[in-house]
CSV table of C-alpha atoms in Angstrom, one decimal:
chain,number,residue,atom,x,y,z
A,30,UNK,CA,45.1,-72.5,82.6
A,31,UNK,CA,43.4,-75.2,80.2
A,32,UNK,CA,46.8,-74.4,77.5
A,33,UNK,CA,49.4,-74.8,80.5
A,34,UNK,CA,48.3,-78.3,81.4
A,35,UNK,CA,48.3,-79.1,77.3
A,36,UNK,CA,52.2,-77.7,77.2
A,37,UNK,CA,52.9,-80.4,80.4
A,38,UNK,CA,51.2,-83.4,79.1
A,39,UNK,CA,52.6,-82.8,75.7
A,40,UNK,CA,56.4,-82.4,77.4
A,41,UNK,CA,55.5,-85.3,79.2
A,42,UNK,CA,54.5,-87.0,76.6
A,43,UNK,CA,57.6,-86.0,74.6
A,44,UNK,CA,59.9,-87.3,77.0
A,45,UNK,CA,58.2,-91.0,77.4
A,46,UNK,CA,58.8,-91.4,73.6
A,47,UNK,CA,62.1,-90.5,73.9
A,48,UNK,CA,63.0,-93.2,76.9
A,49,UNK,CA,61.5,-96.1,74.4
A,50,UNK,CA,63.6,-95.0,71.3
A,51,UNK,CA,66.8,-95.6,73.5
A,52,UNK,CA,65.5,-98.5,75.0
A,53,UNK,CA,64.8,-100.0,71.8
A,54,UNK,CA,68.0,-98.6,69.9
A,55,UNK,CA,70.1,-100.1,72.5
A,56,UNK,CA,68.7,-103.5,72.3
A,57,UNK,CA,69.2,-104.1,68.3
A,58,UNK,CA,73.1,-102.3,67.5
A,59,UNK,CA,74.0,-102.1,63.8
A,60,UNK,CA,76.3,-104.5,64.2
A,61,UNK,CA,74.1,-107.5,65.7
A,62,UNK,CA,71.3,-106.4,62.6
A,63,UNK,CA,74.0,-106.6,59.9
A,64,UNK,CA,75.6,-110.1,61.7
A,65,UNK,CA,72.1,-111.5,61.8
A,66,UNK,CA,71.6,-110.8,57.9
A,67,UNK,CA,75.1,-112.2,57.0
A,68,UNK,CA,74.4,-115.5,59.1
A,69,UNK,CA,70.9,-116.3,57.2
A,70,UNK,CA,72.8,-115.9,53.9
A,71,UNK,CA,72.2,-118.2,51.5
A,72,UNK,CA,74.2,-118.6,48.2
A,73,UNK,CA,71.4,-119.1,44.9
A,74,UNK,CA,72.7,-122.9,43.6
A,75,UNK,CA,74.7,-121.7,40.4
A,76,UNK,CA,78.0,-123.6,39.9
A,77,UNK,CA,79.0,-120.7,37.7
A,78,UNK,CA,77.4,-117.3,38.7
A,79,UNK,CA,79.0,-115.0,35.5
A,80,UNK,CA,77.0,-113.3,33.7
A,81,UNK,CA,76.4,-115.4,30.5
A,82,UNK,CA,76.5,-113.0,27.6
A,83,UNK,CA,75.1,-115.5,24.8
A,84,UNK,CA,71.5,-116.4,26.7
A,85,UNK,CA,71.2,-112.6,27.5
A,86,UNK,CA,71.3,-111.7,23.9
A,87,UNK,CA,69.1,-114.0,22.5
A,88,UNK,CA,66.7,-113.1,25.2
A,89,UNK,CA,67.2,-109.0,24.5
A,90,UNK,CA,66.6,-110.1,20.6
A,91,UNK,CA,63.6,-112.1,21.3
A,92,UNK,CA,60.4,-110.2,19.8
A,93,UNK,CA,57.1,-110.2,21.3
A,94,UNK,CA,54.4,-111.4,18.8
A,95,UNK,CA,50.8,-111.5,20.0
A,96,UNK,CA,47.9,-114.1,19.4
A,97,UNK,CA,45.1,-111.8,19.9
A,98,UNK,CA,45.1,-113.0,23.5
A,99,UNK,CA,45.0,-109.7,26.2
A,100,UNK,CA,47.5,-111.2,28.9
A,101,UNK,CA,45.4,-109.1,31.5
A,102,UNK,CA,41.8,-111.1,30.9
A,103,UNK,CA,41.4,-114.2,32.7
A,104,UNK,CA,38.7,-115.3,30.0
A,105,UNK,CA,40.2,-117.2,27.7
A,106,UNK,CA,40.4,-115.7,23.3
A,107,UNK,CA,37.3,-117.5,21.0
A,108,UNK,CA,38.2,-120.4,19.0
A,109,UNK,CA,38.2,-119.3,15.3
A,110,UNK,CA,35.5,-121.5,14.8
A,111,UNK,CA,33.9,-119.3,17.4
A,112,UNK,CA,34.7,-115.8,15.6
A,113,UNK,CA,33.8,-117.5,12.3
A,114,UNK,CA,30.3,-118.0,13.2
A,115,UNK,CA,29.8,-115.0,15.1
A,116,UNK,CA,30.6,-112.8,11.9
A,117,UNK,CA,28.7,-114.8,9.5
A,118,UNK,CA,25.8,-114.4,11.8
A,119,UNK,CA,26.3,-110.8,12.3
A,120,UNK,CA,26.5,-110.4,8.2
A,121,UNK,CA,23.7,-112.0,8.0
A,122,UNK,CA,21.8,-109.9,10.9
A,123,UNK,CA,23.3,-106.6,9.7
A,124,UNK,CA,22.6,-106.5,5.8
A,125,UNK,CA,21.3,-103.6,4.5
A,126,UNK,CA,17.5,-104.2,2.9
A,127,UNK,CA,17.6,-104.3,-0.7
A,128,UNK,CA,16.9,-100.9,-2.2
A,129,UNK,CA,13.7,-100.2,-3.3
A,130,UNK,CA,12.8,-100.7,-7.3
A,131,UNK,CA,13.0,-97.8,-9.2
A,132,UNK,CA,10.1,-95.9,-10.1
A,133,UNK,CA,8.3,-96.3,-13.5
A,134,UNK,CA,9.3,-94.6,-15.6
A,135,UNK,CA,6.5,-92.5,-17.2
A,136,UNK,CA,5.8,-93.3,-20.8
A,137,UNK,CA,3.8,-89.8,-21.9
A,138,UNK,CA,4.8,-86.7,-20.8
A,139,UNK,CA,1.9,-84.0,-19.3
A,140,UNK,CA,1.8,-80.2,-19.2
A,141,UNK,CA,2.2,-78.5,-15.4
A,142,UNK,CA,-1.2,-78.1,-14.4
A,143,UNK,CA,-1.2,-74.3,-14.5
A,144,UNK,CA,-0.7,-74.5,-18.2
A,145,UNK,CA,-4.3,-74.8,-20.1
A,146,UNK,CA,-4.9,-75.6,-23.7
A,147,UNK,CA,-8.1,-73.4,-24.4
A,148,UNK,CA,-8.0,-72.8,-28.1
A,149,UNK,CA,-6.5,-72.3,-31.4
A,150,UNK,CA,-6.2,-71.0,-34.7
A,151,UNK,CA,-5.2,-70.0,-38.2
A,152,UNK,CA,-3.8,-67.3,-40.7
A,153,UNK,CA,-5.2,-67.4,-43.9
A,154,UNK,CA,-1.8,-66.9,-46.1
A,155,UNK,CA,-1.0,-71.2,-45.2
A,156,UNK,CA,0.7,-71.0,-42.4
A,157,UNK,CA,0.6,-73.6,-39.6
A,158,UNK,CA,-1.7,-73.7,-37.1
A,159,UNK,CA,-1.9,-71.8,-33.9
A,160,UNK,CA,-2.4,-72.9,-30.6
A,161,UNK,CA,-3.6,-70.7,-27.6
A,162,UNK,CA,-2.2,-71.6,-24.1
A,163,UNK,CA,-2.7,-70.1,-20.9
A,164,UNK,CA,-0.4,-69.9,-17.7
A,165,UNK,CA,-2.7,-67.9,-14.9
A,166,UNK,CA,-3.4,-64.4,-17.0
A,167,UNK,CA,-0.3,-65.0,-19.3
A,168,UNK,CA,-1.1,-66.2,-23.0
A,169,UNK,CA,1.1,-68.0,-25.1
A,170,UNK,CA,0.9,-68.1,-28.7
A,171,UNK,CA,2.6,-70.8,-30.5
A,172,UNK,CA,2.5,-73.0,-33.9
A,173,UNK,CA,3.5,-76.4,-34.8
A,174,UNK,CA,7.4,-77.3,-34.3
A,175,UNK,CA,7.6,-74.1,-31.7
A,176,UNK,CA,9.1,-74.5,-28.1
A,177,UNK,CA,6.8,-73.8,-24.8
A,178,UNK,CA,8.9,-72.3,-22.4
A,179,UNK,CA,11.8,-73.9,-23.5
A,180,UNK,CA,10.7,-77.4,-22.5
A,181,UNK,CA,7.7,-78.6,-24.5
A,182,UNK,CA,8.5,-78.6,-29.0
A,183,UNK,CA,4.4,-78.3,-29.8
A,184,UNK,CA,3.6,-81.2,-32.6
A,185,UNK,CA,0.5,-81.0,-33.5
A,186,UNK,CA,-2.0,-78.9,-33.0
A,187,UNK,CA,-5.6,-80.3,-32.8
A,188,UNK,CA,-9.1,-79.3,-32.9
A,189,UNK,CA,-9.9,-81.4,-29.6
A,190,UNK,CA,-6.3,-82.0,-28.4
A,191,UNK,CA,-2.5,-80.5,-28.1
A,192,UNK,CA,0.3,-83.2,-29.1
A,193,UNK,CA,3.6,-81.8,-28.0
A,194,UNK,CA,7.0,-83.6,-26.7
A,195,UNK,CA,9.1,-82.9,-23.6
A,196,UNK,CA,12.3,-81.7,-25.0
A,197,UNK,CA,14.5,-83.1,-22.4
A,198,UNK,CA,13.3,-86.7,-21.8
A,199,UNK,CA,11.6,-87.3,-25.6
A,200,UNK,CA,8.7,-88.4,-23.9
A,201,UNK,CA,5.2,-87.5,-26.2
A,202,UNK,CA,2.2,-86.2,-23.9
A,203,UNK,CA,-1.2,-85.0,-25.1
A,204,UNK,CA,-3.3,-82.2,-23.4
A,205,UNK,CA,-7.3,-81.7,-24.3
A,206,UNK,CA,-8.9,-78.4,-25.6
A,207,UNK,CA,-9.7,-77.1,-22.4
A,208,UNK,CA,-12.5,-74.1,-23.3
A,209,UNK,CA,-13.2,-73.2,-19.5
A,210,UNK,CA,-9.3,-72.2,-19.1
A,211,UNK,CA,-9.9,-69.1,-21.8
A,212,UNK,CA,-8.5,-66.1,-20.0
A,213,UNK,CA,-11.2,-63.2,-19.5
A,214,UNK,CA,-11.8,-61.1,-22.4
A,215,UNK,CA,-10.9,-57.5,-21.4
């Protein structure tokens, strides 16, 4: 029962729209709408209304050149004054600190500390002297003007000291007779 009344009042209201739309269609014809326009008219106040070809070219040729100025900001572009200053106080803000000195540069050179100087000696024949040096339980045996490990050229061997030179910087370096560092006798 509830959907039949819905159909009526929706016929019903179907058919009240309809009578307006006549009413109001009958009232305003195309002809009175179209009469009413051409009375209002008004003609634009050009004593010659051609098309005049010269001012459209030069206005089609006309290039758009910028002055930094965004034409959809309603604050106005700085002065260059106004830039000016603001970059030289952002250079001054934003330089980098000066870089730190080198280090100094070492003026002797020293053996890695798990190389030990703990003796030396000689053969009788005249040959140079021998120097004893220890890496953990490694021995190396070397005379003057050998190279240790490829880095160190051994200049003089000492009874207290080792004078030797780093081969790849020149630098000289001195190491002490170290008699603790003597490897365990087997």
């Amino acid at each position: 029962m509830k959907q039949k009344k819905q159909i009526v009042v929706l016929a019903v209201l179907v058919v009240v729209a309809a009578l307006i739309w006549t009413f109001e269609w009958r009232q305003k014809t195309p002809s009175t709408i179209t009469a009413s326009f051409i009375q209002d008219y008004k003609p634009l106040g050009e004593e010659n209304p051609q098309i005049h070809w010269g001012q459209l070219k030069r206005a089609q040729e006309t290039e758009y050149k910028s002055n930094g100025r965004n034409p959809f900001s309603m604050v106005a572009p700085p002065t260059p004054d106004e830039v000016r200053q603001k970059k030289d106080a952002d250079n001054a803000k934003n330089l980098p600190p000066p870089p730190p000195p080198p280090p100094p540069r070492p003026t002797t050179a020293s053996l890695p500390p798990n190389l030990k100087y703990f003796g030396y000696g000689t053969v009788p024949n005249g040959t140079p002297r021998r120097a004893f040096i220890s890496d953990g339980d490694d021995v190396y045996i070397v005379s003057e003007g050998d190279t240790l490990l490829g880095r160190y050229r051994i200049l003089k061997v000492g009874n207290a000291s080792l004078e030797f030179q780093e081969i790849s910087s020149g630098l000289p370096g001195t190491t002490p007779l170290d008699e603790q560092a003597a490897p365990p006798s087997a």
